[in-house]
Amino acid sequence: MKEFDLKRAADACAKAWAEAKKHGDDAAEALMMADLVTSQSTKKLFTARAERALAASENYRKAADVCLKVMDEMDHKRRLRPR
Protein backbone atom coordinates (compact mmCIF):
# COMPACT_ATOMS: atom_id res chain seq x y z
CA MET A 1 0.00 0.00 0.00
CA LYS A 2 1.21 3.44 -0.78
CA GLU A 3 0.73 6.29 1.67
CA PHE A 4 -0.46 8.33 -1.29
CA ASP A 5 -3.45 5.98 -1.71
CA LEU A 6 -4.40 6.43 1.93
CA LYS A 7 -4.17 10.21 1.57
CA ARG A 8 -6.39 10.11 -1.52
CA ALA A 9 -8.96 8.04 0.37
CA ALA A 10 -8.83 10.49 3.28
CA ASP A 11 -9.29 13.42 0.91
CA ALA A 12 -12.27 11.72 -0.75
CA CYS A 13 -13.78 11.06 2.68
CA ALA A 14 -13.37 14.69 3.75
CA LYS A 15 -14.93 15.90 0.48
CA ALA A 16 -17.88 13.52 0.85
CA TRP A 17 -18.54 14.61 4.45
CA ALA A 18 -18.35 18.28 3.43
CA GLU A 19 -20.85 17.68 0.62
CA ALA A 20 -23.15 15.72 2.95
CA LYS A 21 -23.13 18.61 5.41
CA LYS A 22 -23.70 21.19 2.67
CA HIS A 23 -26.71 19.35 1.28
CA GLY A 24 -28.05 18.65 4.78
CA ASP A 25 -27.86 22.36 5.58
CA ASP A 26 -29.62 23.12 2.30
CA ALA A 27 -32.41 20.70 3.23
CA ALA A 28 -32.84 22.33 6.65
CA GLU A 29 -32.99 25.77 5.06
CA ALA A 30 -35.58 24.65 2.50
CA LEU A 31 -37.76 23.15 5.25
CA MET A 32 -37.56 26.37 7.26
CA MET A 33 -38.57 28.35 4.18
CA ALA A 34 -41.47 25.94 3.57
CA ASP A 35 -42.71 26.72 7.09
CA LEU A 36 -42.50 30.47 6.50
CA VAL A 37 -44.39 30.75 3.23
CA THR A 38 -48.15 30.77 3.03
CA SER A 39 -48.64 29.73 -0.59
CA GLN A 40 -49.20 25.99 -0.92
CA SER A 41 -47.52 25.87 -4.33
CA THR A 42 -44.42 27.59 -2.97
CA LYS A 43 -44.46 25.33 0.09
CA LYS A 44 -44.47 22.29 -2.23
CA LEU A 45 -41.48 23.68 -4.14
CA PHE A 46 -39.47 24.15 -0.93
CA THR A 47 -40.48 20.71 0.31
CA ALA A 48 -39.38 19.12 -2.97
CA ARG A 49 -36.08 21.00 -2.74
CA ALA A 50 -35.61 19.69 0.80
CA GLU A 51 -36.30 16.11 -0.30
CA ARG A 52 -33.74 16.35 -3.11
CA ALA A 53 -31.16 17.87 -0.77
CA LEU A 54 -31.77 15.15 1.83
CA ALA A 55 -31.31 12.46 -0.80
CA ALA A 56 -28.05 14.07 -1.94
CA SER A 57 -26.86 14.39 1.66
CA GLU A 58 -27.59 10.72 2.33
CA ASN A 59 -25.76 9.66 -0.83
CA TYR A 60 -22.67 11.65 0.15
CA ARG A 61 -22.85 10.25 3.69
CA LYS A 62 -22.86 6.74 2.26
CA ALA A 63 -19.87 7.63 0.07
CA ALA A 64 -18.02 8.88 3.16
CA ASP A 65 -18.83 5.61 4.94
CA VAL A 66 -17.37 3.66 2.02
CA CYS A 67 -14.23 5.80 2.16
CA LEU A 68 -13.87 5.10 5.87
CA LYS A 69 -14.21 1.36 5.26
CA VAL A 70 -11.61 1.51 2.49
CA MET A 71 -9.22 3.43 4.73
CA ASP A 72 -9.75 0.93 7.54
CA GLU A 73 -9.07 -1.97 5.18
CA MET A 74 -5.93 -0.29 3.86
CA ASP A 75 -4.69 0.30 7.39
CA HIS A 76 -5.51 -3.27 8.42
CA LYS A 77 -3.58 -4.72 5.47
CA ARG A 78 -0.65 -2.45 6.18
CA ARG A 79 -0.47 -3.66 9.79
CA LEU A 80 -0.67 -7.33 8.76
CA ARG A 81 2.03 -7.09 6.13
CA PRO A 82 5.33 -8.57 7.32
CA ARG A 83 8.24 -6.18 7.32
PDB file of N, CA and C in Angstrom:
ATOM      1  N   MET A   1       0.839  -1.182   0.000  1.00  0.00           N
ATOM      2  CA  MET A   1       0.000   0.000   0.000  1.00  0.00           C
ATOM      3  C   MET A   1       0.880   1.241   0.000  1.00  0.00           C
ATOM      4  N   LYS A   2       0.474   2.186  -0.734  1.00  0.00           N
ATOM      5  CA  LYS A   2       1.205   3.442  -0.780  1.00  0.00           C
ATOM      6  C   LYS A   2       0.505   4.442   0.130  1.00  0.00           C
ATOM      7  N   GLU A   3       1.300   5.250   0.805  1.00  0.00           N
ATOM      8  CA  GLU A   3       0.730   6.287   1.674  1.00  0.00           C
ATOM      9  C   GLU A   3      -0.101   7.275   0.855  1.00  0.00           C
ATOM     10  N   PHE A   4       0.282   7.437  -0.414  1.00  0.00           N
ATOM     11  CA  PHE A   4      -0.461   8.332  -1.294  1.00  0.00           C
ATOM     12  C   PHE A   4      -1.901   7.856  -1.467  1.00  0.00           C
ATOM     13  N   ASP A   5      -2.094   6.531  -1.569  1.00  0.00           N
ATOM     14  CA  ASP A   5      -3.451   5.979  -1.708  1.00  0.00           C
ATOM     15  C   ASP A   5      -4.293   6.264  -0.475  1.00  0.00           C
ATOM     16  N   LEU A   6      -3.686   6.140   0.687  1.00  0.00           N
ATOM     17  CA  LEU A   6      -4.403   6.425   1.929  1.00  0.00           C
ATOM     18  C   LEU A   6      -4.773   7.902   1.999  1.00  0.00           C
ATOM     19  N   LYS A   7      -3.867   8.769   1.572  1.00  0.00           N
ATOM     20  CA  LYS A   7      -4.167  10.208   1.569  1.00  0.00           C
ATOM     21  C   LYS A   7      -5.305  10.520   0.608  1.00  0.00           C
ATOM     22  N   ARG A   8      -5.292   9.882  -0.557  1.00  0.00           N
ATOM     23  CA  ARG A   8      -6.388  10.112  -1.518  1.00  0.00           C
ATOM     24  C   ARG A   8      -7.717   9.654  -0.953  1.00  0.00           C
ATOM     25  N   ALA A   9      -7.724   8.523  -0.247  1.00  0.00           N
ATOM     26  CA  ALA A   9      -8.956   8.036   0.368  1.00  0.00           C
ATOM     27  C   ALA A   9      -9.428   8.999   1.459  1.00  0.00           C
ATOM     28  N   ALA A  10      -8.485   9.522   2.236  1.00  0.00           N
ATOM     29  CA  ALA A  10      -8.833  10.485   3.284  1.00  0.00           C
ATOM     30  C   ALA A  10      -9.390  11.771   2.683  1.00  0.00           C
ATOM     31  N   ASP A  11      -8.794  12.223   1.590  1.00  0.00           N
ATOM     32  CA  ASP A  11      -9.287  13.425   0.908  1.00  0.00           C
ATOM     33  C   ASP A  11     -10.696  13.208   0.357  1.00  0.00           C
ATOM     34  N   ALA A  12     -10.927  12.030  -0.215  1.00  0.00           N
ATOM     35  CA  ALA A  12     -12.266  11.718  -0.745  1.00  0.00           C
ATOM     36  C   ALA A  12     -13.289  11.671   0.382  1.00  0.00           C
ATOM     37  N   CYS A  13     -12.883  11.130   1.518  1.00  0.00           N
ATOM     38  CA  CYS A  13     -13.777  11.059   2.677  1.00  0.00           C
ATOM     39  C   CYS A  13     -14.136  12.466   3.163  1.00  0.00           C
ATOM     40  N   ALA A  14     -13.136  13.319   3.294  1.00  0.00           N
ATOM     41  CA  ALA A  14     -13.369  14.690   3.746  1.00  0.00           C
ATOM     42  C   ALA A  14     -14.283  15.434   2.781  1.00  0.00           C
ATOM     43  N   LYS A  15     -14.079  15.242   1.497  1.00  0.00           N
ATOM     44  CA  LYS A  15     -14.926  15.896   0.480  1.00  0.00           C
ATOM     45  C   LYS A  15     -16.368  15.393   0.578  1.00  0.00           C
ATOM     46  N   ALA A  16     -16.528  14.084   0.749  1.00  0.00           N
ATOM     47  CA  ALA A  16     -17.875  13.516   0.846  1.00  0.00           C
ATOM     48  C   ALA A  16     -18.600  14.029   2.086  1.00  0.00           C
ATOM     49  N   TRP A  17     -17.899  14.090   3.232  1.00  0.00           N
ATOM     50  CA  TRP A  17     -18.539  14.606   4.448  1.00  0.00           C
ATOM     51  C   TRP A  17     -18.918  16.074   4.291  1.00  0.00           C
ATOM     52  N   ALA A  18     -18.047  16.858   3.644  1.00  0.00           N
ATOM     53  CA  ALA A  18     -18.355  18.276   3.429  1.00  0.00           C
ATOM     54  C   ALA A  18     -19.587  18.435   2.544  1.00  0.00           C
ATOM     55  N   GLU A  19     -19.684  17.623   1.498  1.00  0.00           N
ATOM     56  CA  GLU A  19     -20.853  17.680   0.617  1.00  0.00           C
ATOM     57  C   GLU A  19     -22.113  17.220   1.352  1.00  0.00           C
ATOM     58  N   ALA A  20     -21.996  16.198   2.174  1.00  0.00           N
ATOM     59  CA  ALA A  20     -23.151  15.723   2.946  1.00  0.00           C
ATOM     60  C   ALA A  20     -23.663  16.832   3.858  1.00  0.00           C
ATOM     61  N   LYS A  21     -22.738  17.515   4.516  1.00  0.00           N
ATOM     62  CA  LYS A  21     -23.135  18.614   5.406  1.00  0.00           C
ATOM     63  C   LYS A  21     -23.775  19.753   4.623  1.00  0.00           C
ATOM     64  N   LYS A  22     -23.169  20.096   3.486  1.00  0.00           N
ATOM     65  CA  LYS A  22     -23.697  21.195   2.673  1.00  0.00           C
ATOM     66  C   LYS A  22     -25.131  20.904   2.237  1.00  0.00           C
ATOM     67  N   HIS A  23     -25.375  19.699   1.749  1.00  0.00           N
ATOM     68  CA  HIS A  23     -26.713  19.353   1.284  1.00  0.00           C
ATOM     69  C   HIS A  23     -27.684  19.194   2.453  1.00  0.00           C
ATOM     70  N   GLY A  24     -27.206  18.727   3.583  1.00  0.00           N
ATOM     71  CA  GLY A  24     -28.049  18.653   4.776  1.00  0.00           C
ATOM     72  C   GLY A  24     -28.476  20.036   5.237  1.00  0.00           C
ATOM     73  N   ASP A  25     -27.531  20.978   5.222  1.00  0.00           N
ATOM     74  CA  ASP A  25     -27.857  22.362   5.579  1.00  0.00           C
ATOM     75  C   ASP A  25     -28.859  22.959   4.596  1.00  0.00           C
ATOM     76  N   ASP A  26     -28.693  22.637   3.326  1.00  0.00           N
ATOM     77  CA  ASP A  26     -29.625  23.122   2.300  1.00  0.00           C
ATOM     78  C   ASP A  26     -31.031  22.568   2.544  1.00  0.00           C
ATOM     79  N   ALA A  27     -31.108  21.308   2.933  1.00  0.00           N
ATOM     80  CA  ALA A  27     -32.413  20.699   3.230  1.00  0.00           C
ATOM     81  C   ALA A  27     -33.071  21.386   4.413  1.00  0.00           C
ATOM     82  N   ALA A  28     -32.289  21.652   5.462  1.00  0.00           N
ATOM     83  CA  ALA A  28     -32.838  22.331   6.646  1.00  0.00           C
ATOM     84  C   ALA A  28     -33.340  23.724   6.289  1.00  0.00           C
ATOM     85  N   GLU A  29     -32.578  24.433   5.476  1.00  0.00           N
ATOM     86  CA  GLU A  29     -32.986  25.773   5.059  1.00  0.00           C
ATOM     87  C   GLU A  29     -34.279  25.721   4.243  1.00  0.00           C
ATOM     88  N   ALA A  30     -34.372  24.763   3.329  1.00  0.00           N
ATOM     89  CA  ALA A  30     -35.581  24.647   2.505  1.00  0.00           C
ATOM     90  C   ALA A  30     -36.798  24.321   3.363  1.00  0.00           C
ATOM     91  N   LEU A  31     -36.634  23.469   4.368  1.00  0.00           N
ATOM     92  CA  LEU A  31     -37.764  23.146   5.251  1.00  0.00           C
ATOM     93  C   LEU A  31     -38.187  24.354   6.079  1.00  0.00           C
ATOM     94  N   MET A  32     -37.212  25.152   6.517  1.00  0.00           N
ATOM     95  CA  MET A  32     -37.564  26.373   7.256  1.00  0.00           C
ATOM     96  C   MET A  32     -38.325  27.338   6.353  1.00  0.00           C
ATOM     97  N   MET A  33     -37.880  27.458   5.113  1.00  0.00           N
ATOM     98  CA  MET A  33     -38.574  28.345   4.180  1.00  0.00           C
ATOM     99  C   MET A  33     -39.990  27.829   3.896  1.00  0.00           C
ATOM    100  N   ALA A  34     -40.140  26.515   3.809  1.00  0.00           N
ATOM    101  CA  ALA A  34     -41.472  25.945   3.574  1.00  0.00           C
ATOM    102  C   ALA A  34     -42.415  26.288   4.721  1.00  0.00           C
ATOM    103  N   ASP A  35     -41.885  26.358   5.934  1.00  0.00           N
ATOM    104  CA  ASP A  35     -42.711  26.722   7.087  1.00  0.00           C
ATOM    105  C   ASP A  35     -43.093  28.193   7.077  1.00  0.00           C
ATOM    106  N   LEU A  36     -42.263  29.025   6.477  1.00  0.00           N
ATOM    107  CA  LEU A  36     -42.501  30.468   6.501  1.00  0.00           C
ATOM    108  C   LEU A  36     -43.479  30.952   5.439  1.00  0.00           C
ATOM    109  N   VAL A  37     -43.537  30.272   4.319  1.00  0.00           N
ATOM    110  CA  VAL A  37     -44.386  30.748   3.227  1.00  0.00           C
ATOM    111  C   VAL A  37     -45.833  30.322   3.450  1.00  0.00           C
ATOM    112  N   THR A  38     -46.732  31.080   2.874  1.00  0.00           N
ATOM    113  CA  THR A  38     -48.152  30.770   3.033  1.00  0.00           C
ATOM    114  C   THR A  38     -48.743  30.098   1.801  1.00  0.00           C
ATOM    115  N   SER A  39     -48.143  30.322   0.652  1.00  0.00           N
ATOM    116  CA  SER A  39     -48.636  29.727  -0.585  1.00  0.00           C
ATOM    117  C   SER A  39     -48.349  28.231  -0.613  1.00  0.00           C
ATOM    118  N   GLN A  40     -49.374  27.445  -0.883  1.00  0.00           N
ATOM    119  CA  GLN A  40     -49.199  25.992  -0.921  1.00  0.00           C
ATOM    120  C   GLN A  40     -48.290  25.555  -2.071  1.00  0.00           C
ATOM    121  N   SER A  41     -48.380  26.244  -3.190  1.00  0.00           N
ATOM    122  CA  SER A  41     -47.524  25.866  -4.328  1.00  0.00           C
ATOM    123  C   SER A  41     -46.052  26.148  -4.013  1.00  0.00           C
ATOM    124  N   THR A  42     -45.790  27.268  -3.359  1.00  0.00           N
ATOM    125  CA  THR A  42     -44.421  27.590  -2.971  1.00  0.00           C
ATOM    126  C   THR A  42     -43.932  26.629  -1.892  1.00  0.00           C
ATOM    127  N   LYS A  43     -44.803  26.287  -0.962  1.00  0.00           N
ATOM    128  CA  LYS A  43     -44.465  25.334   0.092  1.00  0.00           C
ATOM    129  C   LYS A  43     -44.064  23.984  -0.518  1.00  0.00           C
ATOM    130  N   LYS A  44     -44.794  23.557  -1.562  1.00  0.00           N
ATOM    131  CA  LYS A  44     -44.466  22.292  -2.231  1.00  0.00           C
ATOM    132  C   LYS A  44     -43.100  22.360  -2.903  1.00  0.00           C
ATOM    133  N   LEU A  45     -42.782  23.514  -3.499  1.00  0.00           N
ATOM    134  CA  LEU A  45     -41.477  23.682  -4.141  1.00  0.00           C
ATOM    135  C   LEU A  45     -40.341  23.564  -3.122  1.00  0.00           C
ATOM    136  N   PHE A  46     -40.499  24.221  -1.974  1.00  0.00           N
ATOM    137  CA  PHE A  46     -39.471  24.151  -0.934  1.00  0.00           C
ATOM    138  C   PHE A  46     -39.371  22.743  -0.356  1.00  0.00           C
ATOM    139  N   THR A  47     -40.489  22.073  -0.214  1.00  0.00           N
ATOM    140  CA  THR A  47     -40.481  20.707   0.306  1.00  0.00           C
ATOM    141  C   THR A  47     -39.784  19.768  -0.674  1.00  0.00           C
ATOM    142  N   ALA A  48     -40.051  19.946  -1.953  1.00  0.00           N
ATOM    143  CA  ALA A  48     -39.384  19.124  -2.970  1.00  0.00           C
ATOM    144  C   ALA A  48     -37.879  19.386  -2.969  1.00  0.00           C
ATOM    145  N   ARG A  49     -37.505  20.652  -2.818  1.00  0.00           N
ATOM    146  CA  ARG A  49     -36.078  21.003  -2.742  1.00  0.00           C
ATOM    147  C   ARG A  49     -35.434  20.323  -1.533  1.00  0.00           C
ATOM    148  N   ALA A  50     -36.127  20.326  -0.412  1.00  0.00           N
ATOM    149  CA  ALA A  50     -35.609  19.688   0.801  1.00  0.00           C
ATOM    150  C   ALA A  50     -35.444  18.183   0.598  1.00  0.00           C
ATOM    151  N   GLU A  51     -36.399  17.557  -0.053  1.00  0.00           N
ATOM    152  CA  GLU A  51     -36.301  16.110  -0.299  1.00  0.00           C
ATOM    153  C   GLU A  51     -35.110  15.777  -1.190  1.00  0.00           C
ATOM    154  N   ARG A  52     -34.881  16.581  -2.234  1.00  0.00           N
ATOM    155  CA  ARG A  52     -33.736  16.355  -3.106  1.00  0.00           C
ATOM    156  C   ARG A  52     -32.420  16.552  -2.348  1.00  0.00           C
ATOM    157  N   ALA A  53     -32.378  17.587  -1.534  1.00  0.00           N
ATOM    158  CA  ALA A  53     -31.164  17.869  -0.769  1.00  0.00           C
ATOM    159  C   ALA A  53     -30.893  16.768   0.259  1.00  0.00           C
ATOM    160  N   LEU A  54     -31.957  16.257   0.882  1.00  0.00           N
ATOM    161  CA  LEU A  54     -31.773  15.153   1.834  1.00  0.00           C
ATOM    162  C   LEU A  54     -31.259  13.895   1.136  1.00  0.00           C
ATOM    163  N   ALA A  55     -31.780  13.623  -0.037  1.00  0.00           N
ATOM    164  CA  ALA A  55     -31.309  12.459  -0.800  1.00  0.00           C
ATOM    165  C   ALA A  55     -29.841  12.616  -1.165  1.00  0.00           C
ATOM    166  N   ALA A  56     -29.453  13.809  -1.600  1.00  0.00           N
ATOM    167  CA  ALA A  56     -28.055  14.067  -1.940  1.00  0.00           C
ATOM    168  C   ALA A  56     -27.170  13.938  -0.702  1.00  0.00           C
ATOM    169  N   SER A  57     -27.624  14.476   0.414  1.00  0.00           N
ATOM    170  CA  SER A  57     -26.859  14.389   1.655  1.00  0.00           C
ATOM    171  C   SER A  57     -26.649  12.939   2.063  1.00  0.00           C
ATOM    172  N   GLU A  58     -27.689  12.143   1.961  1.00  0.00           N
ATOM    173  CA  GLU A  58     -27.588  10.725   2.325  1.00  0.00           C
ATOM    174  C   GLU A  58     -26.631   9.985   1.390  1.00  0.00           C
ATOM    175  N   ASN A  59     -26.681  10.295   0.119  1.00  0.00           N
ATOM    176  CA  ASN A  59     -25.759   9.658  -0.831  1.00  0.00           C
ATOM    177  C   ASN A  59     -24.303   9.997  -0.513  1.00  0.00           C
ATOM    178  N   TYR A  60     -24.029  11.263  -0.208  1.00  0.00           N
ATOM    179  CA  TYR A  60     -22.666  11.652   0.147  1.00  0.00           C
ATOM    180  C   TYR A  60     -22.245  11.036   1.475  1.00  0.00           C
ATOM    181  N   ARG A  61     -23.170  10.895   2.420  1.00  0.00           N
ATOM    182  CA  ARG A  61     -22.850  10.251   3.689  1.00  0.00           C
ATOM    183  C   ARG A  61     -22.454   8.793   3.467  1.00  0.00           C
ATOM    184  N   LYS A  62     -23.194   8.127   2.588  1.00  0.00           N
ATOM    185  CA  LYS A  62     -22.861   6.738   2.260  1.00  0.00           C
ATOM    186  C   LYS A  62     -21.491   6.657   1.588  1.00  0.00           C
ATOM    187  N   ALA A  63     -21.182   7.613   0.725  1.00  0.00           N
ATOM    188  CA  ALA A  63     -19.873   7.633   0.075  1.00  0.00           C
ATOM    189  C   ALA A  63     -18.769   7.818   1.115  1.00  0.00           C
ATOM    190  N   ALA A  64     -19.002   8.679   2.090  1.00  0.00           N
ATOM    191  CA  ALA A  64     -18.019   8.877   3.156  1.00  0.00           C
ATOM    192  C   ALA A  64     -17.842   7.598   3.966  1.00  0.00           C
ATOM    193  N   ASP A  65     -18.927   6.891   4.225  1.00  0.00           N
ATOM    194  CA  ASP A  65     -18.829   5.610   4.939  1.00  0.00           C
ATOM    195  C   ASP A  65     -17.988   4.604   4.162  1.00  0.00           C
ATOM    196  N   VAL A  66     -18.170   4.560   2.856  1.00  0.00           N
ATOM    197  CA  VAL A  66     -17.371   3.656   2.022  1.00  0.00           C
ATOM    198  C   VAL A  66     -15.894   4.052   2.102  1.00  0.00           C
ATOM    199  N   CYS A  67     -15.610   5.339   2.044  1.00  0.00           N
ATOM    200  CA  CYS A  67     -14.227   5.803   2.157  1.00  0.00           C
ATOM    201  C   CYS A  67     -13.614   5.377   3.491  1.00  0.00           C
ATOM    202  N   LEU A  68     -14.377   5.503   4.561  1.00  0.00           N
ATOM    203  CA  LEU A  68     -13.866   5.100   5.867  1.00  0.00           C
ATOM    204  C   LEU A  68     -13.570   3.603   5.907  1.00  0.00           C
ATOM    205  N   LYS A  69     -14.432   2.813   5.308  1.00  0.00           N
ATOM    206  CA  LYS A  69     -14.212   1.365   5.265  1.00  0.00           C
ATOM    207  C   LYS A  69     -12.967   1.032   4.441  1.00  0.00           C
ATOM    208  N   VAL A  70     -12.786   1.725   3.329  1.00  0.00           N
ATOM    209  CA  VAL A  70     -11.605   1.509   2.495  1.00  0.00           C
ATOM    210  C   VAL A  70     -10.345   1.878   3.271  1.00  0.00           C
ATOM    211  N   MET A  71     -10.380   3.011   3.955  1.00  0.00           N
ATOM    212  CA  MET A  71      -9.220   3.429   4.729  1.00  0.00           C
ATOM    213  C   MET A  71      -8.917   2.429   5.838  1.00  0.00           C
ATOM    214  N   ASP A  72      -9.944   1.923   6.483  1.00  0.00           N
ATOM    215  CA  ASP A  72      -9.750   0.931   7.538  1.00  0.00           C
ATOM    216  C   ASP A  72      -9.130  -0.344   6.971  1.00  0.00           C
ATOM    217  N   GLU A  73      -9.626  -0.773   5.821  1.00  0.00           N
ATOM    218  CA  GLU A  73      -9.075  -1.972   5.178  1.00  0.00           C
ATOM    219  C   GLU A  73      -7.619  -1.758   4.778  1.00  0.00           C
ATOM    220  N   MET A  74      -7.308  -0.595   4.242  1.00  0.00           N
ATOM    221  CA  MET A  74      -5.933  -0.290   3.857  1.00  0.00           C
ATOM    222  C   MET A  74      -5.019  -0.314   5.085  1.00  0.00           C
ATOM    223  N   ASP A  75      -5.487   0.265   6.163  1.00  0.00           N
ATOM    224  CA  ASP A  75      -4.695   0.299   7.386  1.00  0.00           C
ATOM    225  C   ASP A  75      -4.514  -1.112   7.952  1.00  0.00           C
ATOM    226  N   HIS A  76      -5.570  -1.898   7.915  1.00  0.00           N
ATOM    227  CA  HIS A  76      -5.509  -3.273   8.417  1.00  0.00           C
ATOM    228  C   HIS A  76      -4.499  -4.092   7.621  1.00  0.00           C
ATOM    229  N   LYS A  77      -4.532  -3.990   6.304  1.00  0.00           N
ATOM    230  CA  LYS A  77      -3.581  -4.718   5.466  1.00  0.00           C
ATOM    231  C   LYS A  77      -2.151  -4.251   5.715  1.00  0.00           C
ATOM    232  N   ARG A  78      -1.989  -2.983   5.941  1.00  0.00           N
ATOM    233  CA  ARG A  78      -0.648  -2.446   6.183  1.00  0.00           C
ATOM    234  C   ARG A  78      -0.084  -3.011   7.494  1.00  0.00           C
ATOM    235  N   ARG A  79      -0.932  -3.130   8.512  1.00  0.00           N
ATOM    236  CA  ARG A  79      -0.467  -3.665   9.789  1.00  0.00           C
ATOM    237  C   ARG A  79      -0.190  -5.162   9.725  1.00  0.00           C
ATOM    238  N   LEU A  80      -0.879  -5.883   8.863  1.00  0.00           N
ATOM    239  CA  LEU A  80      -0.674  -7.329   8.759  1.00  0.00           C
ATOM    240  C   LEU A  80       0.530  -7.705   7.905  1.00  0.00           C
ATOM    241  N   ARG A  81       0.950  -6.815   7.053  1.00  0.00           N
ATOM    242  CA  ARG A  81       2.031  -7.094   6.125  1.00  0.00           C
ATOM    243  C   ARG A  81       3.344  -7.272   6.891  1.00  0.00           C
ATOM    244  N   PRO A  82       4.045  -8.381   6.650  1.00  0.00           N
ATOM    245  CA  PRO A  82       5.334  -8.571   7.322  1.00  0.00           C
ATOM    246  C   PRO A  82       6.362  -7.572   6.817  1.00  0.00           C
ATOM    247  N   ARG A  83       7.221  -7.185   7.666  1.00  0.00           N
ATOM    248  CA  ARG A  83       8.242  -6.176   7.316  1.00  0.00           C
ATOM    249  C   ARG A  83       9.535  -6.847   6.974  1.00  0.00           C
TER     250      ARG A  83
END
